[in-house]
CSV table of C-alpha atoms in Angstrom, one decimal:
chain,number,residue,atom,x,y,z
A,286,UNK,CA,12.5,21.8,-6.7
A,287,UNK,CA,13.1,18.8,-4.4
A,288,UNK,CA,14.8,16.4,-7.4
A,289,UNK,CA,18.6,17.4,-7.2
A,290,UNK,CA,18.0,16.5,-2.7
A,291,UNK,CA,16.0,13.9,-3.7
A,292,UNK,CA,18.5,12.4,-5.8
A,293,UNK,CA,21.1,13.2,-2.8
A,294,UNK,CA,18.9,11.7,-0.5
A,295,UNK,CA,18.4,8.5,-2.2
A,296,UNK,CA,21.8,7.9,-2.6
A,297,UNK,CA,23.1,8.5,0.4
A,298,UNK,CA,20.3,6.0,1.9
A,299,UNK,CA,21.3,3.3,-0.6
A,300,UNK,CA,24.5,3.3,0.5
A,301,UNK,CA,23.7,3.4,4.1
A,302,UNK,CA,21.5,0.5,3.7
A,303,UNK,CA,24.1,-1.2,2.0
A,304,UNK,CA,26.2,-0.9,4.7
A,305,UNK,CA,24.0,-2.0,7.5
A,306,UNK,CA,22.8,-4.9,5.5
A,307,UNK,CA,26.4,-6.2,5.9
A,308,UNK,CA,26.0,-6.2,9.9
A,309,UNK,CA,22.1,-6.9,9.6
A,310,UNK,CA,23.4,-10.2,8.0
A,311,UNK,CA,25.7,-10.8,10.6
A,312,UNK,CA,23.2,-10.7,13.5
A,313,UNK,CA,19.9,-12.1,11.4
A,314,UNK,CA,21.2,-15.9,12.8
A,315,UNK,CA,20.4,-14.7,16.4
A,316,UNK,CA,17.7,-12.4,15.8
A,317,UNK,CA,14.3,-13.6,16.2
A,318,UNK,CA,11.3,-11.7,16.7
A,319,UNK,CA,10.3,-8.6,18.5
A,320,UNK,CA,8.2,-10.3,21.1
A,321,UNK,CA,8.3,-7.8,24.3
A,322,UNK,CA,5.8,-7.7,27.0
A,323,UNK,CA,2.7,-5.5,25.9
A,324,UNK,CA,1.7,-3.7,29.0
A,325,UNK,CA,-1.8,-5.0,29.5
A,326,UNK,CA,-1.7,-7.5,26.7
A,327,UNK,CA,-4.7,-8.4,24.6
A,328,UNK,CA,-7.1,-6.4,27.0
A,329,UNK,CA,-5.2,-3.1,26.7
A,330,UNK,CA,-5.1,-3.2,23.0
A,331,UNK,CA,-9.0,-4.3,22.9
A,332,UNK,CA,-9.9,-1.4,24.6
A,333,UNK,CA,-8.5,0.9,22.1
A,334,UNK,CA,-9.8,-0.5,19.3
A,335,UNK,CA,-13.2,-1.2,20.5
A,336,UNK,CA,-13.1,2.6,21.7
A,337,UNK,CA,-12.1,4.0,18.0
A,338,UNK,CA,-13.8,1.8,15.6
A,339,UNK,CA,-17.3,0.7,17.3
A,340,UNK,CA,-18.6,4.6,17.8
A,341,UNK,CA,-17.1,4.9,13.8
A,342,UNK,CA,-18.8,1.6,12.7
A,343,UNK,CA,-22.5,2.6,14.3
A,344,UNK,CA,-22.6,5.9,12.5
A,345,UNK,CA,-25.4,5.9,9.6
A,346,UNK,CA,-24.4,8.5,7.3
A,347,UNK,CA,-21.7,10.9,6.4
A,348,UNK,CA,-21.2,13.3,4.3
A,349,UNK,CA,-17.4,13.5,3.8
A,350,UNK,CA,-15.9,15.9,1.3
A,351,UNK,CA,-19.3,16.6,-0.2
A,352,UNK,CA,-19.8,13.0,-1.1
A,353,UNK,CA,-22.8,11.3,1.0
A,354,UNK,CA,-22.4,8.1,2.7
A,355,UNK,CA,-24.7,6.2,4.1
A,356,UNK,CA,-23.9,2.7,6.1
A,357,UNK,CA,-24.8,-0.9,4.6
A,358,UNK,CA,-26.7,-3.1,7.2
A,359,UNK,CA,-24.1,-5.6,6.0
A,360,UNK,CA,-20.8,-3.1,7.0
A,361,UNK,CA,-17.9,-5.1,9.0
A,362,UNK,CA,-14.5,-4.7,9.5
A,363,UNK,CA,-11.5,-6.3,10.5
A,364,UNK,CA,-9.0,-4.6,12.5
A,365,UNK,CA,-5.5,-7.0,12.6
A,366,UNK,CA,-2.7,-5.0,15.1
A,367,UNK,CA,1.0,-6.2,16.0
A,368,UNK,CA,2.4,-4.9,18.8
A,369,UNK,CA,6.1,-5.6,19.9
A,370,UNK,CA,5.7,-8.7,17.7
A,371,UNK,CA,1.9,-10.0,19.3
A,372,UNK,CA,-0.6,-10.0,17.0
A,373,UNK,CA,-4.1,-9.2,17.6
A,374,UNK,CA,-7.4,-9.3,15.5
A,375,UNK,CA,-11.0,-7.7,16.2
A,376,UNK,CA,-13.8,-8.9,13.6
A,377,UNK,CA,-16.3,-6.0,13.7
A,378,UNK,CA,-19.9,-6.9,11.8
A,379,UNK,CA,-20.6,-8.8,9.0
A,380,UNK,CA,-18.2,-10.1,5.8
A,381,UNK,CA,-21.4,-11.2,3.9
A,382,UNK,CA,-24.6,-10.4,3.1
A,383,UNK,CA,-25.6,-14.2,4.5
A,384,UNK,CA,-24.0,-12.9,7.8
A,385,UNK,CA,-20.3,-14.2,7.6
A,386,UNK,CA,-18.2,-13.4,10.0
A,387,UNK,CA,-15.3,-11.5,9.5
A,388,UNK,CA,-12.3,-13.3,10.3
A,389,UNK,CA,-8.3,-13.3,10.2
A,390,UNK,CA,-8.5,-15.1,6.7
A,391,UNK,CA,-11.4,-13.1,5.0
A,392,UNK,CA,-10.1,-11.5,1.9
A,393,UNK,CA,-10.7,-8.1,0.8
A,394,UNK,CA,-10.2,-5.9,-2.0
A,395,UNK,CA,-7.0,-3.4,-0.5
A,396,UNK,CA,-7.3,-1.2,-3.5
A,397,UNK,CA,-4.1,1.0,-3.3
A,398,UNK,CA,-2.6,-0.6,-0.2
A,399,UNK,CA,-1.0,-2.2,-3.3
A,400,UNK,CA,1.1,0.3,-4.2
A,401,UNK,CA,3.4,-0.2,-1.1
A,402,UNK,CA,4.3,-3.6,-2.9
A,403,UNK,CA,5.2,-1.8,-6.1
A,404,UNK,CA,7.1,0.6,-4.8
A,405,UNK,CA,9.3,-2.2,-2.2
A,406,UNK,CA,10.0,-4.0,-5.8
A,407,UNK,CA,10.9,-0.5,-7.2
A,408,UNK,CA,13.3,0.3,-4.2
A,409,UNK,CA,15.0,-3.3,-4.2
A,410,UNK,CA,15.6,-2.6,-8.1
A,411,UNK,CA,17.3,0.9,-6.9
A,412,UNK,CA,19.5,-1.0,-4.3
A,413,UNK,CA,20.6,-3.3,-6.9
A,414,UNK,CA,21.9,-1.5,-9.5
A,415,UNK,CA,19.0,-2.2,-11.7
A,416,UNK,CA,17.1,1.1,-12.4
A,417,UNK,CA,18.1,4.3,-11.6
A,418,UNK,CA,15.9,6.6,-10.0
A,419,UNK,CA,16.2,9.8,-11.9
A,420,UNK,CA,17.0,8.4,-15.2
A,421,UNK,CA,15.0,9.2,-18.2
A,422,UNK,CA,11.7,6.8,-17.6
A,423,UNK,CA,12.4,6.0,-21.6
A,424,UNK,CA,15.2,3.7,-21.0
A,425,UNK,CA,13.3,1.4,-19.5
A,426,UNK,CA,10.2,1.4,-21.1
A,427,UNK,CA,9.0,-2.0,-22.7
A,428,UNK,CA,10.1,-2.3,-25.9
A,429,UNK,CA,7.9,-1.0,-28.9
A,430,UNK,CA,6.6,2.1,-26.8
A,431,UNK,CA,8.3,5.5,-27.3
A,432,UNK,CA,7.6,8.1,-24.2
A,433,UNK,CA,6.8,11.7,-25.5
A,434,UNK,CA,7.9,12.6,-22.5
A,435,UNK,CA,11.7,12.2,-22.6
A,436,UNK,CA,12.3,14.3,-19.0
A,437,UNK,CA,9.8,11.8,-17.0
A,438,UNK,CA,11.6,9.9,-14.1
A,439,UNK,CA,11.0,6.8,-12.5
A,440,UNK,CA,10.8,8.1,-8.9
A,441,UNK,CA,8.2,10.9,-10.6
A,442,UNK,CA,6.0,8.6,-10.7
A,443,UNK,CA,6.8,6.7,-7.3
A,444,UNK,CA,6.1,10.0,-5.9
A,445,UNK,CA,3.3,11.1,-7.6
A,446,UNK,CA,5.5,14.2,-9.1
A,447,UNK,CA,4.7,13.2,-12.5
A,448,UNK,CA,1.7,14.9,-13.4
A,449,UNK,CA,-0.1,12.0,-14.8
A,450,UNK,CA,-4.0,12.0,-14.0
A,451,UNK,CA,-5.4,9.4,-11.5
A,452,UNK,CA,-6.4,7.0,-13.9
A,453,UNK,CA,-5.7,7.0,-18.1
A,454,UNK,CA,-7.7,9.3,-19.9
A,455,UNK,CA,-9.4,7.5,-22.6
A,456,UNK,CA,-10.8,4.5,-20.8
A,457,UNK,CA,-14.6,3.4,-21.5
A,458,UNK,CA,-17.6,3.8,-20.0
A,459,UNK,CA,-17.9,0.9,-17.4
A,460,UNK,CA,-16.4,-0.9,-14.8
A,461,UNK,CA,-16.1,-4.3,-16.4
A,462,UNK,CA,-15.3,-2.9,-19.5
A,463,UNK,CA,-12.3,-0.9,-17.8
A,464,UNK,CA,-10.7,-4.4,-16.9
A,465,UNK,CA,-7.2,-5.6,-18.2
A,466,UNK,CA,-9.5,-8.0,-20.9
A,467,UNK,CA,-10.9,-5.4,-22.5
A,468,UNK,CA,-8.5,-2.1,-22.0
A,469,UNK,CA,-5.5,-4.4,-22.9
A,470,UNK,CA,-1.5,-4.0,-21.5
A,471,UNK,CA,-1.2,-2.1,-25.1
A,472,UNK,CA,-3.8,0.2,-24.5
A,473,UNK,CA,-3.0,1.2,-21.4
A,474,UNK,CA,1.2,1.8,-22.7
A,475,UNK,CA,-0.3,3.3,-26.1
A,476,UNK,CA,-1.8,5.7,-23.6
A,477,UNK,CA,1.1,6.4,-20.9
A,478,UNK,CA,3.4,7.0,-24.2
A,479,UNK,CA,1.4,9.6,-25.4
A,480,UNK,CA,1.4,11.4,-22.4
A,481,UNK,CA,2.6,15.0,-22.2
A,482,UNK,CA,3.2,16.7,-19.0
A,483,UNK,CA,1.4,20.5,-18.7
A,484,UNK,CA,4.0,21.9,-16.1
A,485,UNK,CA,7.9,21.4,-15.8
A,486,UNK,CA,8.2,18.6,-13.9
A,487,UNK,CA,8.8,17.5,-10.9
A,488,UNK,CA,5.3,18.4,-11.0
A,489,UNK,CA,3.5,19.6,-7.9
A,490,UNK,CA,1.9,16.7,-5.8
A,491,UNK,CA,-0.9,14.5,-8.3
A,492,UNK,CA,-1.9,11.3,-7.2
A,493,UNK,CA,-1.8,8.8,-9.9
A,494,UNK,CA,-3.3,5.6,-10.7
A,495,UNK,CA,-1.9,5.5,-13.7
A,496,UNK,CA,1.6,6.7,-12.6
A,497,UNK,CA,2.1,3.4,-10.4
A,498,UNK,CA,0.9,1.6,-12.9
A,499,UNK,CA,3.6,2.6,-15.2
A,500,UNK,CA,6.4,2.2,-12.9
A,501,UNK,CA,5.5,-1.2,-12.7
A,502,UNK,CA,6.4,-1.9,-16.3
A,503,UNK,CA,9.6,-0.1,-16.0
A,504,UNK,CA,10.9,-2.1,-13.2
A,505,UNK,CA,9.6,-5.3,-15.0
A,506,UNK,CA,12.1,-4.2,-18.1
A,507,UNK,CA,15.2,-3.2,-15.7
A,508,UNK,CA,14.7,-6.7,-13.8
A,509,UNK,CA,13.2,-8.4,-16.4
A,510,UNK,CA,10.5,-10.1,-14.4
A,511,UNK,CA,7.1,-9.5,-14.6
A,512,UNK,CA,5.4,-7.8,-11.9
A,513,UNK,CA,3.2,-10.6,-10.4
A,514,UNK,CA,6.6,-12.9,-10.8
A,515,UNK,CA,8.4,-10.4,-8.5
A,516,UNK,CA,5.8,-9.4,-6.2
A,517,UNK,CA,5.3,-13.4,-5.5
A,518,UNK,CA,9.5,-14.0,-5.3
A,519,UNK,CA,10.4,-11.3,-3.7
A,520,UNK,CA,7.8,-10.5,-1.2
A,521,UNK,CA,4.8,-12.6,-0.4
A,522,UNK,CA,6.2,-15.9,-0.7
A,523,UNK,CA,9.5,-14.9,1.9
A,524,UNK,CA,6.5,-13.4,4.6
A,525,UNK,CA,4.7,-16.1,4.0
A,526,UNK,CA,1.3,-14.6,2.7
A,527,UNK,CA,-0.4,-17.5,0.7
A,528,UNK,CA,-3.4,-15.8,0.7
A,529,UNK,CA,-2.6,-12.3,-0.9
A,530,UNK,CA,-3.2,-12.2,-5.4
A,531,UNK,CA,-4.4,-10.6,-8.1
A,532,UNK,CA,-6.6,-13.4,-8.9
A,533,UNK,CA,-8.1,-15.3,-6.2
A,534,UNK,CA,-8.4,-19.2,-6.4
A,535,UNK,CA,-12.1,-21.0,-6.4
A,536,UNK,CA,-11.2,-22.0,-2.9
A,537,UNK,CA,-9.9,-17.8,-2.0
A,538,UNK,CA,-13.3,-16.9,-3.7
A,539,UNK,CA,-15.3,-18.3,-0.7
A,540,UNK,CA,-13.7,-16.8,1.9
A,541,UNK,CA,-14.1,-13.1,-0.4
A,542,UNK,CA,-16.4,-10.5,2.2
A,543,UNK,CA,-19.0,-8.8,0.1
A,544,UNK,CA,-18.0,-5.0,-0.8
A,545,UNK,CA,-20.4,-2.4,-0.7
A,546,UNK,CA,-20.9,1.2,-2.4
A,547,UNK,CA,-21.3,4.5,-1.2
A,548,UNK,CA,-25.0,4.0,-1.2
A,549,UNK,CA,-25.0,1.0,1.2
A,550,UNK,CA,-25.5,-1.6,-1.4
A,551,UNK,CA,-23.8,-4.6,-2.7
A,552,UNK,CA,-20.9,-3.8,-4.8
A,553,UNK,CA,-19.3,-5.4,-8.3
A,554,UNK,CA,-16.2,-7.2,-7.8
A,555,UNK,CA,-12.8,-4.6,-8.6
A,556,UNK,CA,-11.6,-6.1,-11.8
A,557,UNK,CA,-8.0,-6.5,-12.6
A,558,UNK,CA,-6.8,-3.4,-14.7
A,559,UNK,CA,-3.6,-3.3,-17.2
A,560,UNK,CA,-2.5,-1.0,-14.2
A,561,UNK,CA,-3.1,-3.6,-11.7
A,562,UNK,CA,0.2,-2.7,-10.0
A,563,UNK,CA,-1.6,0.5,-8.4
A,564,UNK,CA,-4.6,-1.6,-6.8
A,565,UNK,CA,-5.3,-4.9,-7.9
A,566,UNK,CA,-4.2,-7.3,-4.5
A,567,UNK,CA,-6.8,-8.9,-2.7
A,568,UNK,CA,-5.4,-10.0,0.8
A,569,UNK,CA,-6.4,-10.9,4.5
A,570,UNK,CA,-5.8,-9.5,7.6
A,571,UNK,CA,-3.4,-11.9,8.2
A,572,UNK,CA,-1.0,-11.7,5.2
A,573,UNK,CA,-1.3,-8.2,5.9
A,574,UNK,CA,-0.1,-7.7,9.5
A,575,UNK,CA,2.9,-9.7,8.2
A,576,UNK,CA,3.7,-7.7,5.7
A,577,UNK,CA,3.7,-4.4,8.4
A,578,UNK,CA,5.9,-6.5,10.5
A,579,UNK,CA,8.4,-6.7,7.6
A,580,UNK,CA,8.1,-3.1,7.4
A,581,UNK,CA,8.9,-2.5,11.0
A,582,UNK,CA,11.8,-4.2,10.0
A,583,UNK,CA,11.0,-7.2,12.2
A,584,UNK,CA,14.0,-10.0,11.2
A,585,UNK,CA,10.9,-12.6,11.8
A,586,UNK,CA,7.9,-13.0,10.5
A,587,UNK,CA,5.8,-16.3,10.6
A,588,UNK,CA,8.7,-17.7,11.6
A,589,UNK,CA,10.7,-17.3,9.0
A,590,UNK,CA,14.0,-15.0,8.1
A,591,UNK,CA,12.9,-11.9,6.1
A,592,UNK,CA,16.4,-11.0,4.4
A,593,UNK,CA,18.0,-7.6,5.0
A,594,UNK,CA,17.5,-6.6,1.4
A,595,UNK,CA,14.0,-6.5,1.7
A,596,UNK,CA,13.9,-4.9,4.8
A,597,UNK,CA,16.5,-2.3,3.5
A,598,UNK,CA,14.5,-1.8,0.3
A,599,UNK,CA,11.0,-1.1,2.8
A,600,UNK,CA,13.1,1.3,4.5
A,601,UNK,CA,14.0,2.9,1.3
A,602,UNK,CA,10.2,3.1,0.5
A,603,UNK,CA,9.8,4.8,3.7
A,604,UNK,CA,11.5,7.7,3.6
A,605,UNK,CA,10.6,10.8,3.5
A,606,UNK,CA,11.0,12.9,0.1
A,607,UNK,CA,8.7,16.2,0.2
A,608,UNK,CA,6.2,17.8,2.1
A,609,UNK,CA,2.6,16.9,1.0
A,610,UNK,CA,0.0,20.0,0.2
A,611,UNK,CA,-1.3,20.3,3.9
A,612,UNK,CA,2.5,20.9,5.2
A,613,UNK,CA,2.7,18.5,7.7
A,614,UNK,CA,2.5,15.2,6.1
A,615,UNK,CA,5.3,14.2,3.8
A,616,UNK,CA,5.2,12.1,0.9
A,617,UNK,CA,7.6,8.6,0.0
A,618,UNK,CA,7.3,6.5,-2.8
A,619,UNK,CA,3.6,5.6,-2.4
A,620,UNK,CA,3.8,5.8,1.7
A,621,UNK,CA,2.6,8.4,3.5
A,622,UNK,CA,4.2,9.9,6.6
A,623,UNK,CA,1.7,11.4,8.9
A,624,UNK,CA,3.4,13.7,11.0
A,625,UNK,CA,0.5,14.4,13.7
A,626,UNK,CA,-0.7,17.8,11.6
A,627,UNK,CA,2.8,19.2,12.9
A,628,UNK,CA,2.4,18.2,17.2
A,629,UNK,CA,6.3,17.5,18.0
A,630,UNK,CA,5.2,15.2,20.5
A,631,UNK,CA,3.3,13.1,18.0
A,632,UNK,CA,6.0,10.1,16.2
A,633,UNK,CA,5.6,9.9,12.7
A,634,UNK,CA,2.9,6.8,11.0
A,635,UNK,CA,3.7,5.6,7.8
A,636,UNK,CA,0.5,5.0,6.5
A,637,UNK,CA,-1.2,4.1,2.7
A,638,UNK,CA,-4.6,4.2,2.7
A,639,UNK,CA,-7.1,1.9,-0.4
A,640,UNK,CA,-10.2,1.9,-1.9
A,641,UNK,CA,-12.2,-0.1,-4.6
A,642,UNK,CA,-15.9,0.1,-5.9
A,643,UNK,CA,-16.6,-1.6,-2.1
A,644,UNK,CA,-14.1,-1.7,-0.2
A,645,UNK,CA,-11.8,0.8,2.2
A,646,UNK,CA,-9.0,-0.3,3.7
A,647,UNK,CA,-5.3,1.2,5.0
A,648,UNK,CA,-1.7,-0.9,6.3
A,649,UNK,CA,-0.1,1.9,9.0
A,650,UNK,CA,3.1,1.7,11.3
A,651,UNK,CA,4.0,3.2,14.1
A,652,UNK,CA,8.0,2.6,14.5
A,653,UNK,CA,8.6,4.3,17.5
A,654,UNK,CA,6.4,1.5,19.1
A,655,UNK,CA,7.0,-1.1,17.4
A,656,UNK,CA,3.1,-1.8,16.3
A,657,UNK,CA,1.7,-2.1,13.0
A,658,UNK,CA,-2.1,-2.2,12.2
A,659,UNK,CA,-4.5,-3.0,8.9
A,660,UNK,CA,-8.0,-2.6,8.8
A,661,UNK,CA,-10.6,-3.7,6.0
A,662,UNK,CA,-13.7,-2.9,6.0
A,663,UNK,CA,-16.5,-4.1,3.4
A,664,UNK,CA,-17.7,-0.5,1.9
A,665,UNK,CA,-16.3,2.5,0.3
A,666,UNK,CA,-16.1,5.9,1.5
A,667,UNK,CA,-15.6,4.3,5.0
A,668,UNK,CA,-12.2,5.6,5.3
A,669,UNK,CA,-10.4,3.7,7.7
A,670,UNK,CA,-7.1,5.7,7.2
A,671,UNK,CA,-7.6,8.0,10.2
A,672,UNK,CA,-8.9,5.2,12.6
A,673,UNK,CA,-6.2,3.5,12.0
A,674,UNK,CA,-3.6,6.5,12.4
A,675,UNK,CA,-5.5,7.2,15.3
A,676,UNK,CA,-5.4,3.6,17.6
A,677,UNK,CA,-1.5,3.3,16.2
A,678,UNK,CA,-1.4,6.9,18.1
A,679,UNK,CA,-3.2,5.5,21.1
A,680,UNK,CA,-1.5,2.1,21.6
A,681,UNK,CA,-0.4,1.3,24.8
C-alpha cells in the first residue's frame, strides 16, 4: 500500500537533499558546532537523568511482556547526552563483575543500534546513484545466489516490509555455533535465496534480523565495498569513533563491561553472525554520542567536518515511511520515530533501540532540541529505549 508514496517520497527527498547539499557545502567552511548555552548547564541535565534512570536502575524484578527479569548485582549503565553541542555522561553501577566503573570509553555490545549504520550506507548508496530503492533485490545480489523472490525490494527490507523472520530459519542449536565461523556468509545467502514470501509484499510490519542482514550484501554488490570497508570509510573514521568494531582489539577487550542475562547472571560474549550488519558493533558512549551528533546534522563533530553527504544520507534514513502497528509511531529505514503515542505537543524522537545475550542499549534524538542521548546498560531485558525517549522528552 505505502510502496508507489514511498517511492515518491524517496525521490523527492533525494533530490531535495541534493540540493541543499550544494548550499550545505557552501556554508560548512564557517560552520562549526552547535555549542548554545544550556539553560542550567551540567546540573540541569543531571537532574533529569539521575531522576529517570536511578528509580529504573534500583528496581529488582520485572516482568515485562510475560518475560521475567530480575536485576544483576553487577547491573550499570552509562547514560552519554549532547545537548546544543555539550556533551554529558553519567556512569550508573558497575561495568564488571570485579566492580569496574562504567566510564565514557567502556564498550558494550549495541546489538541492533547497528542497524542505523547499515541503513546511513544504504541511503548514501540511494543518493548516489548506486542502488535503487525499489528495484528488484536480485540485481544486486552477490553473484552465485539466485533470489526466489524476484518482487523483493531493497527498501523492503530497510523497512522491515519484507516478510523475512527475525533471524534465518535453519540455524543450529547454540549461540557459539550460530556465529559467522560456523553458519558461514554461504549459509546464511543459501538461506535468504531460498526465501519465499507468504503474503504480497510490501508485507505488513516484521522485524527482521535477517532482512538487514541481507541489505547489507546488496549494497556491498551496488558499491562494491564490503560492509565493514564502508562502515569504517564512510562513517566511523569521518566522526572520529576509533573505538566502535565488529571485532574488538586485545587492548578494546579490557575496557569490554561484562553483559548479563535475563536471569541476573553473567552473559556469553554476542558472537559475530554472517548477518553481522543487523547487530554486530561493539561501541562506547563516546563514539556513540558522536555519531547522534552527525545525525542531528551537527556540521562538527570532534572537531572535525562531517560532509553534507553523510548528513543528507542520515536525513534520508530518518524519514518517515509508514505508520508502525500501534498508530502513532512511524517506521524509517531501521529508525524509529516516536511520535509521543499521538500528544501534538510532543516533538517527534528518532529512536533505535538494541539488544544481545547481555546487553540493552538505544541511540535517540530529539531534533527540535538539538540533544541526542545513548544509554548502555550491562543486561538484557533492561530496556533502555523508553528511558531514553523519556529524559530526550524532559531535557531542559
Amino acid at each position: 500500500m505505502h510502496r508507489t508514496a514511498t517511492r515518491f517520497g524517496l525521490i523527492v527527498t533525494v533530490a531535495v537533499l541534493a540540493a541543499a547539499k550544494v548550499a550545505a557545502q557552501q556554508a560548512s567552511s564557517s560552520a562549526g558546532p552547535h555549542l548554545q548555552p544550556n539553560a542550567g548547564g551540567e546540573a540541569a541535565v543531571k537532574r533529569v537523568v539521575d531522576g529517570i534512570m536511578q528509580p529504573y536502575l534500583a528496581q529488582g524484578q520485572r516482568n515485562p511482556r510475560g518475560r521475567r527479569w530480575s536485576r544483576s548485582p553487577y547491573l550499570g549503565a552509562i547514560v552519554a547526552v549532547s545537548l546544543h553541542g555539550h556533551r554529558y555522561f553519567f556512569p550508573y553501577g558497575k561495568a564488571t563483575d570485579a566492580g569496574a566503573p562504567f566510564t565514557r570509553d567502556t564498550l558494550v555490545e549495541i546489538g541492533s543500534c547497528t542497524k542505523t549504520f547499515t541503513t546511513t550506507l544504504f541511503a548514501l548508496a540511494i543518493n548516489r546513484n548506486q542502488i535503487v530503492p525499489d528495484a528488484s533485490a536480485q540485481k544486486y545480489m552477490p553473484e552465485g545466489y539466485t533470489l526466489r523472490a524476484q518482487q523483493l525490494t531493497p527498501l523492503e527490507l530497510a523497512d522491515f516490509t519484507s516478510g523475512m523472520p527475525d533471524d534465518p530459519t535453519n540455524l543450529p542449536r547454540g549461540l557459539e555455533r550460530r556465529s559467522i565461523e560456523y553458519y558461514t556468509v554461504k549459509d546464511f545467502l543459501t538461506w535468504a535465496s531460498q526465501y519465499e514470501p507468504t503474503t504480497q509484499l510490501p508485507a505488513p510490519y516484521r522485524y527482521s534480523n535477517a532482512g538487514i542482514g541481507l541489505l547489507s550484501y546488496l549494497v556491498a554488490t551496488a558499491t562494491g565495498k564490503t560492509w565493514e570497508d564502508q562502515v569504517n570509510s564512510e562513517i566511523l573514521q569521518p566522526l572520529g569513533m576509533a573505538d566502535t568494531t565488529l571485532r574488538p582489539t586485545p587492548e578494546q577487550q579490557k575496557r569490554l563491561a561484562q553483559g548479563h542475562n535475563r536471569a541476573g547472571q553473567d552473559a556469553p560474549r554476542w558472537p559475530v553472525f554472517a548477518w553481522y550488519a543487523a547487530g554486530g558493533l561493539r561501541s562506547t558512549a563516546q563514539d556513540m554520542i558522536s555519531f547522534g551528533e552527525a545525525n542531528l546534522g551537527h556540521e562538527e563533530v570532534n572537531g572535525e567536518p562531517v560532509s553534507a553527504e553523510l548528513i543528507a544520507a542520515m536525513q534520508l534514513a530518518q524519514k518517515p515511511i509508514y505508520a508502525m502497528p500501534n498508530g502513532f509511531n512511524k517506521q524509517t529505514i531501521a529508525w524509529v520515530n516516536n511520535m509521543g503515542e499521538g500528544n501534538p505537543n510532543l516533538h517527534p524522537v528518532i529512536v533505535k533501540n538494541g539488544g544481545t545475550s547481555g546487553f540493552g542499549t538505544v541511540i535517540a534524538i530529539n531534533p527540535t532540541k538539538d540533544a541526542a542521548i545513548f544509554i548502555g546498560m550491562n543486561q538484557v531485558g533492561a530496556n533502555p529505549a523508553t528511558k531514553g525517549v523519556e529524559i530526550l522528552r524532559h531535557l531542559p
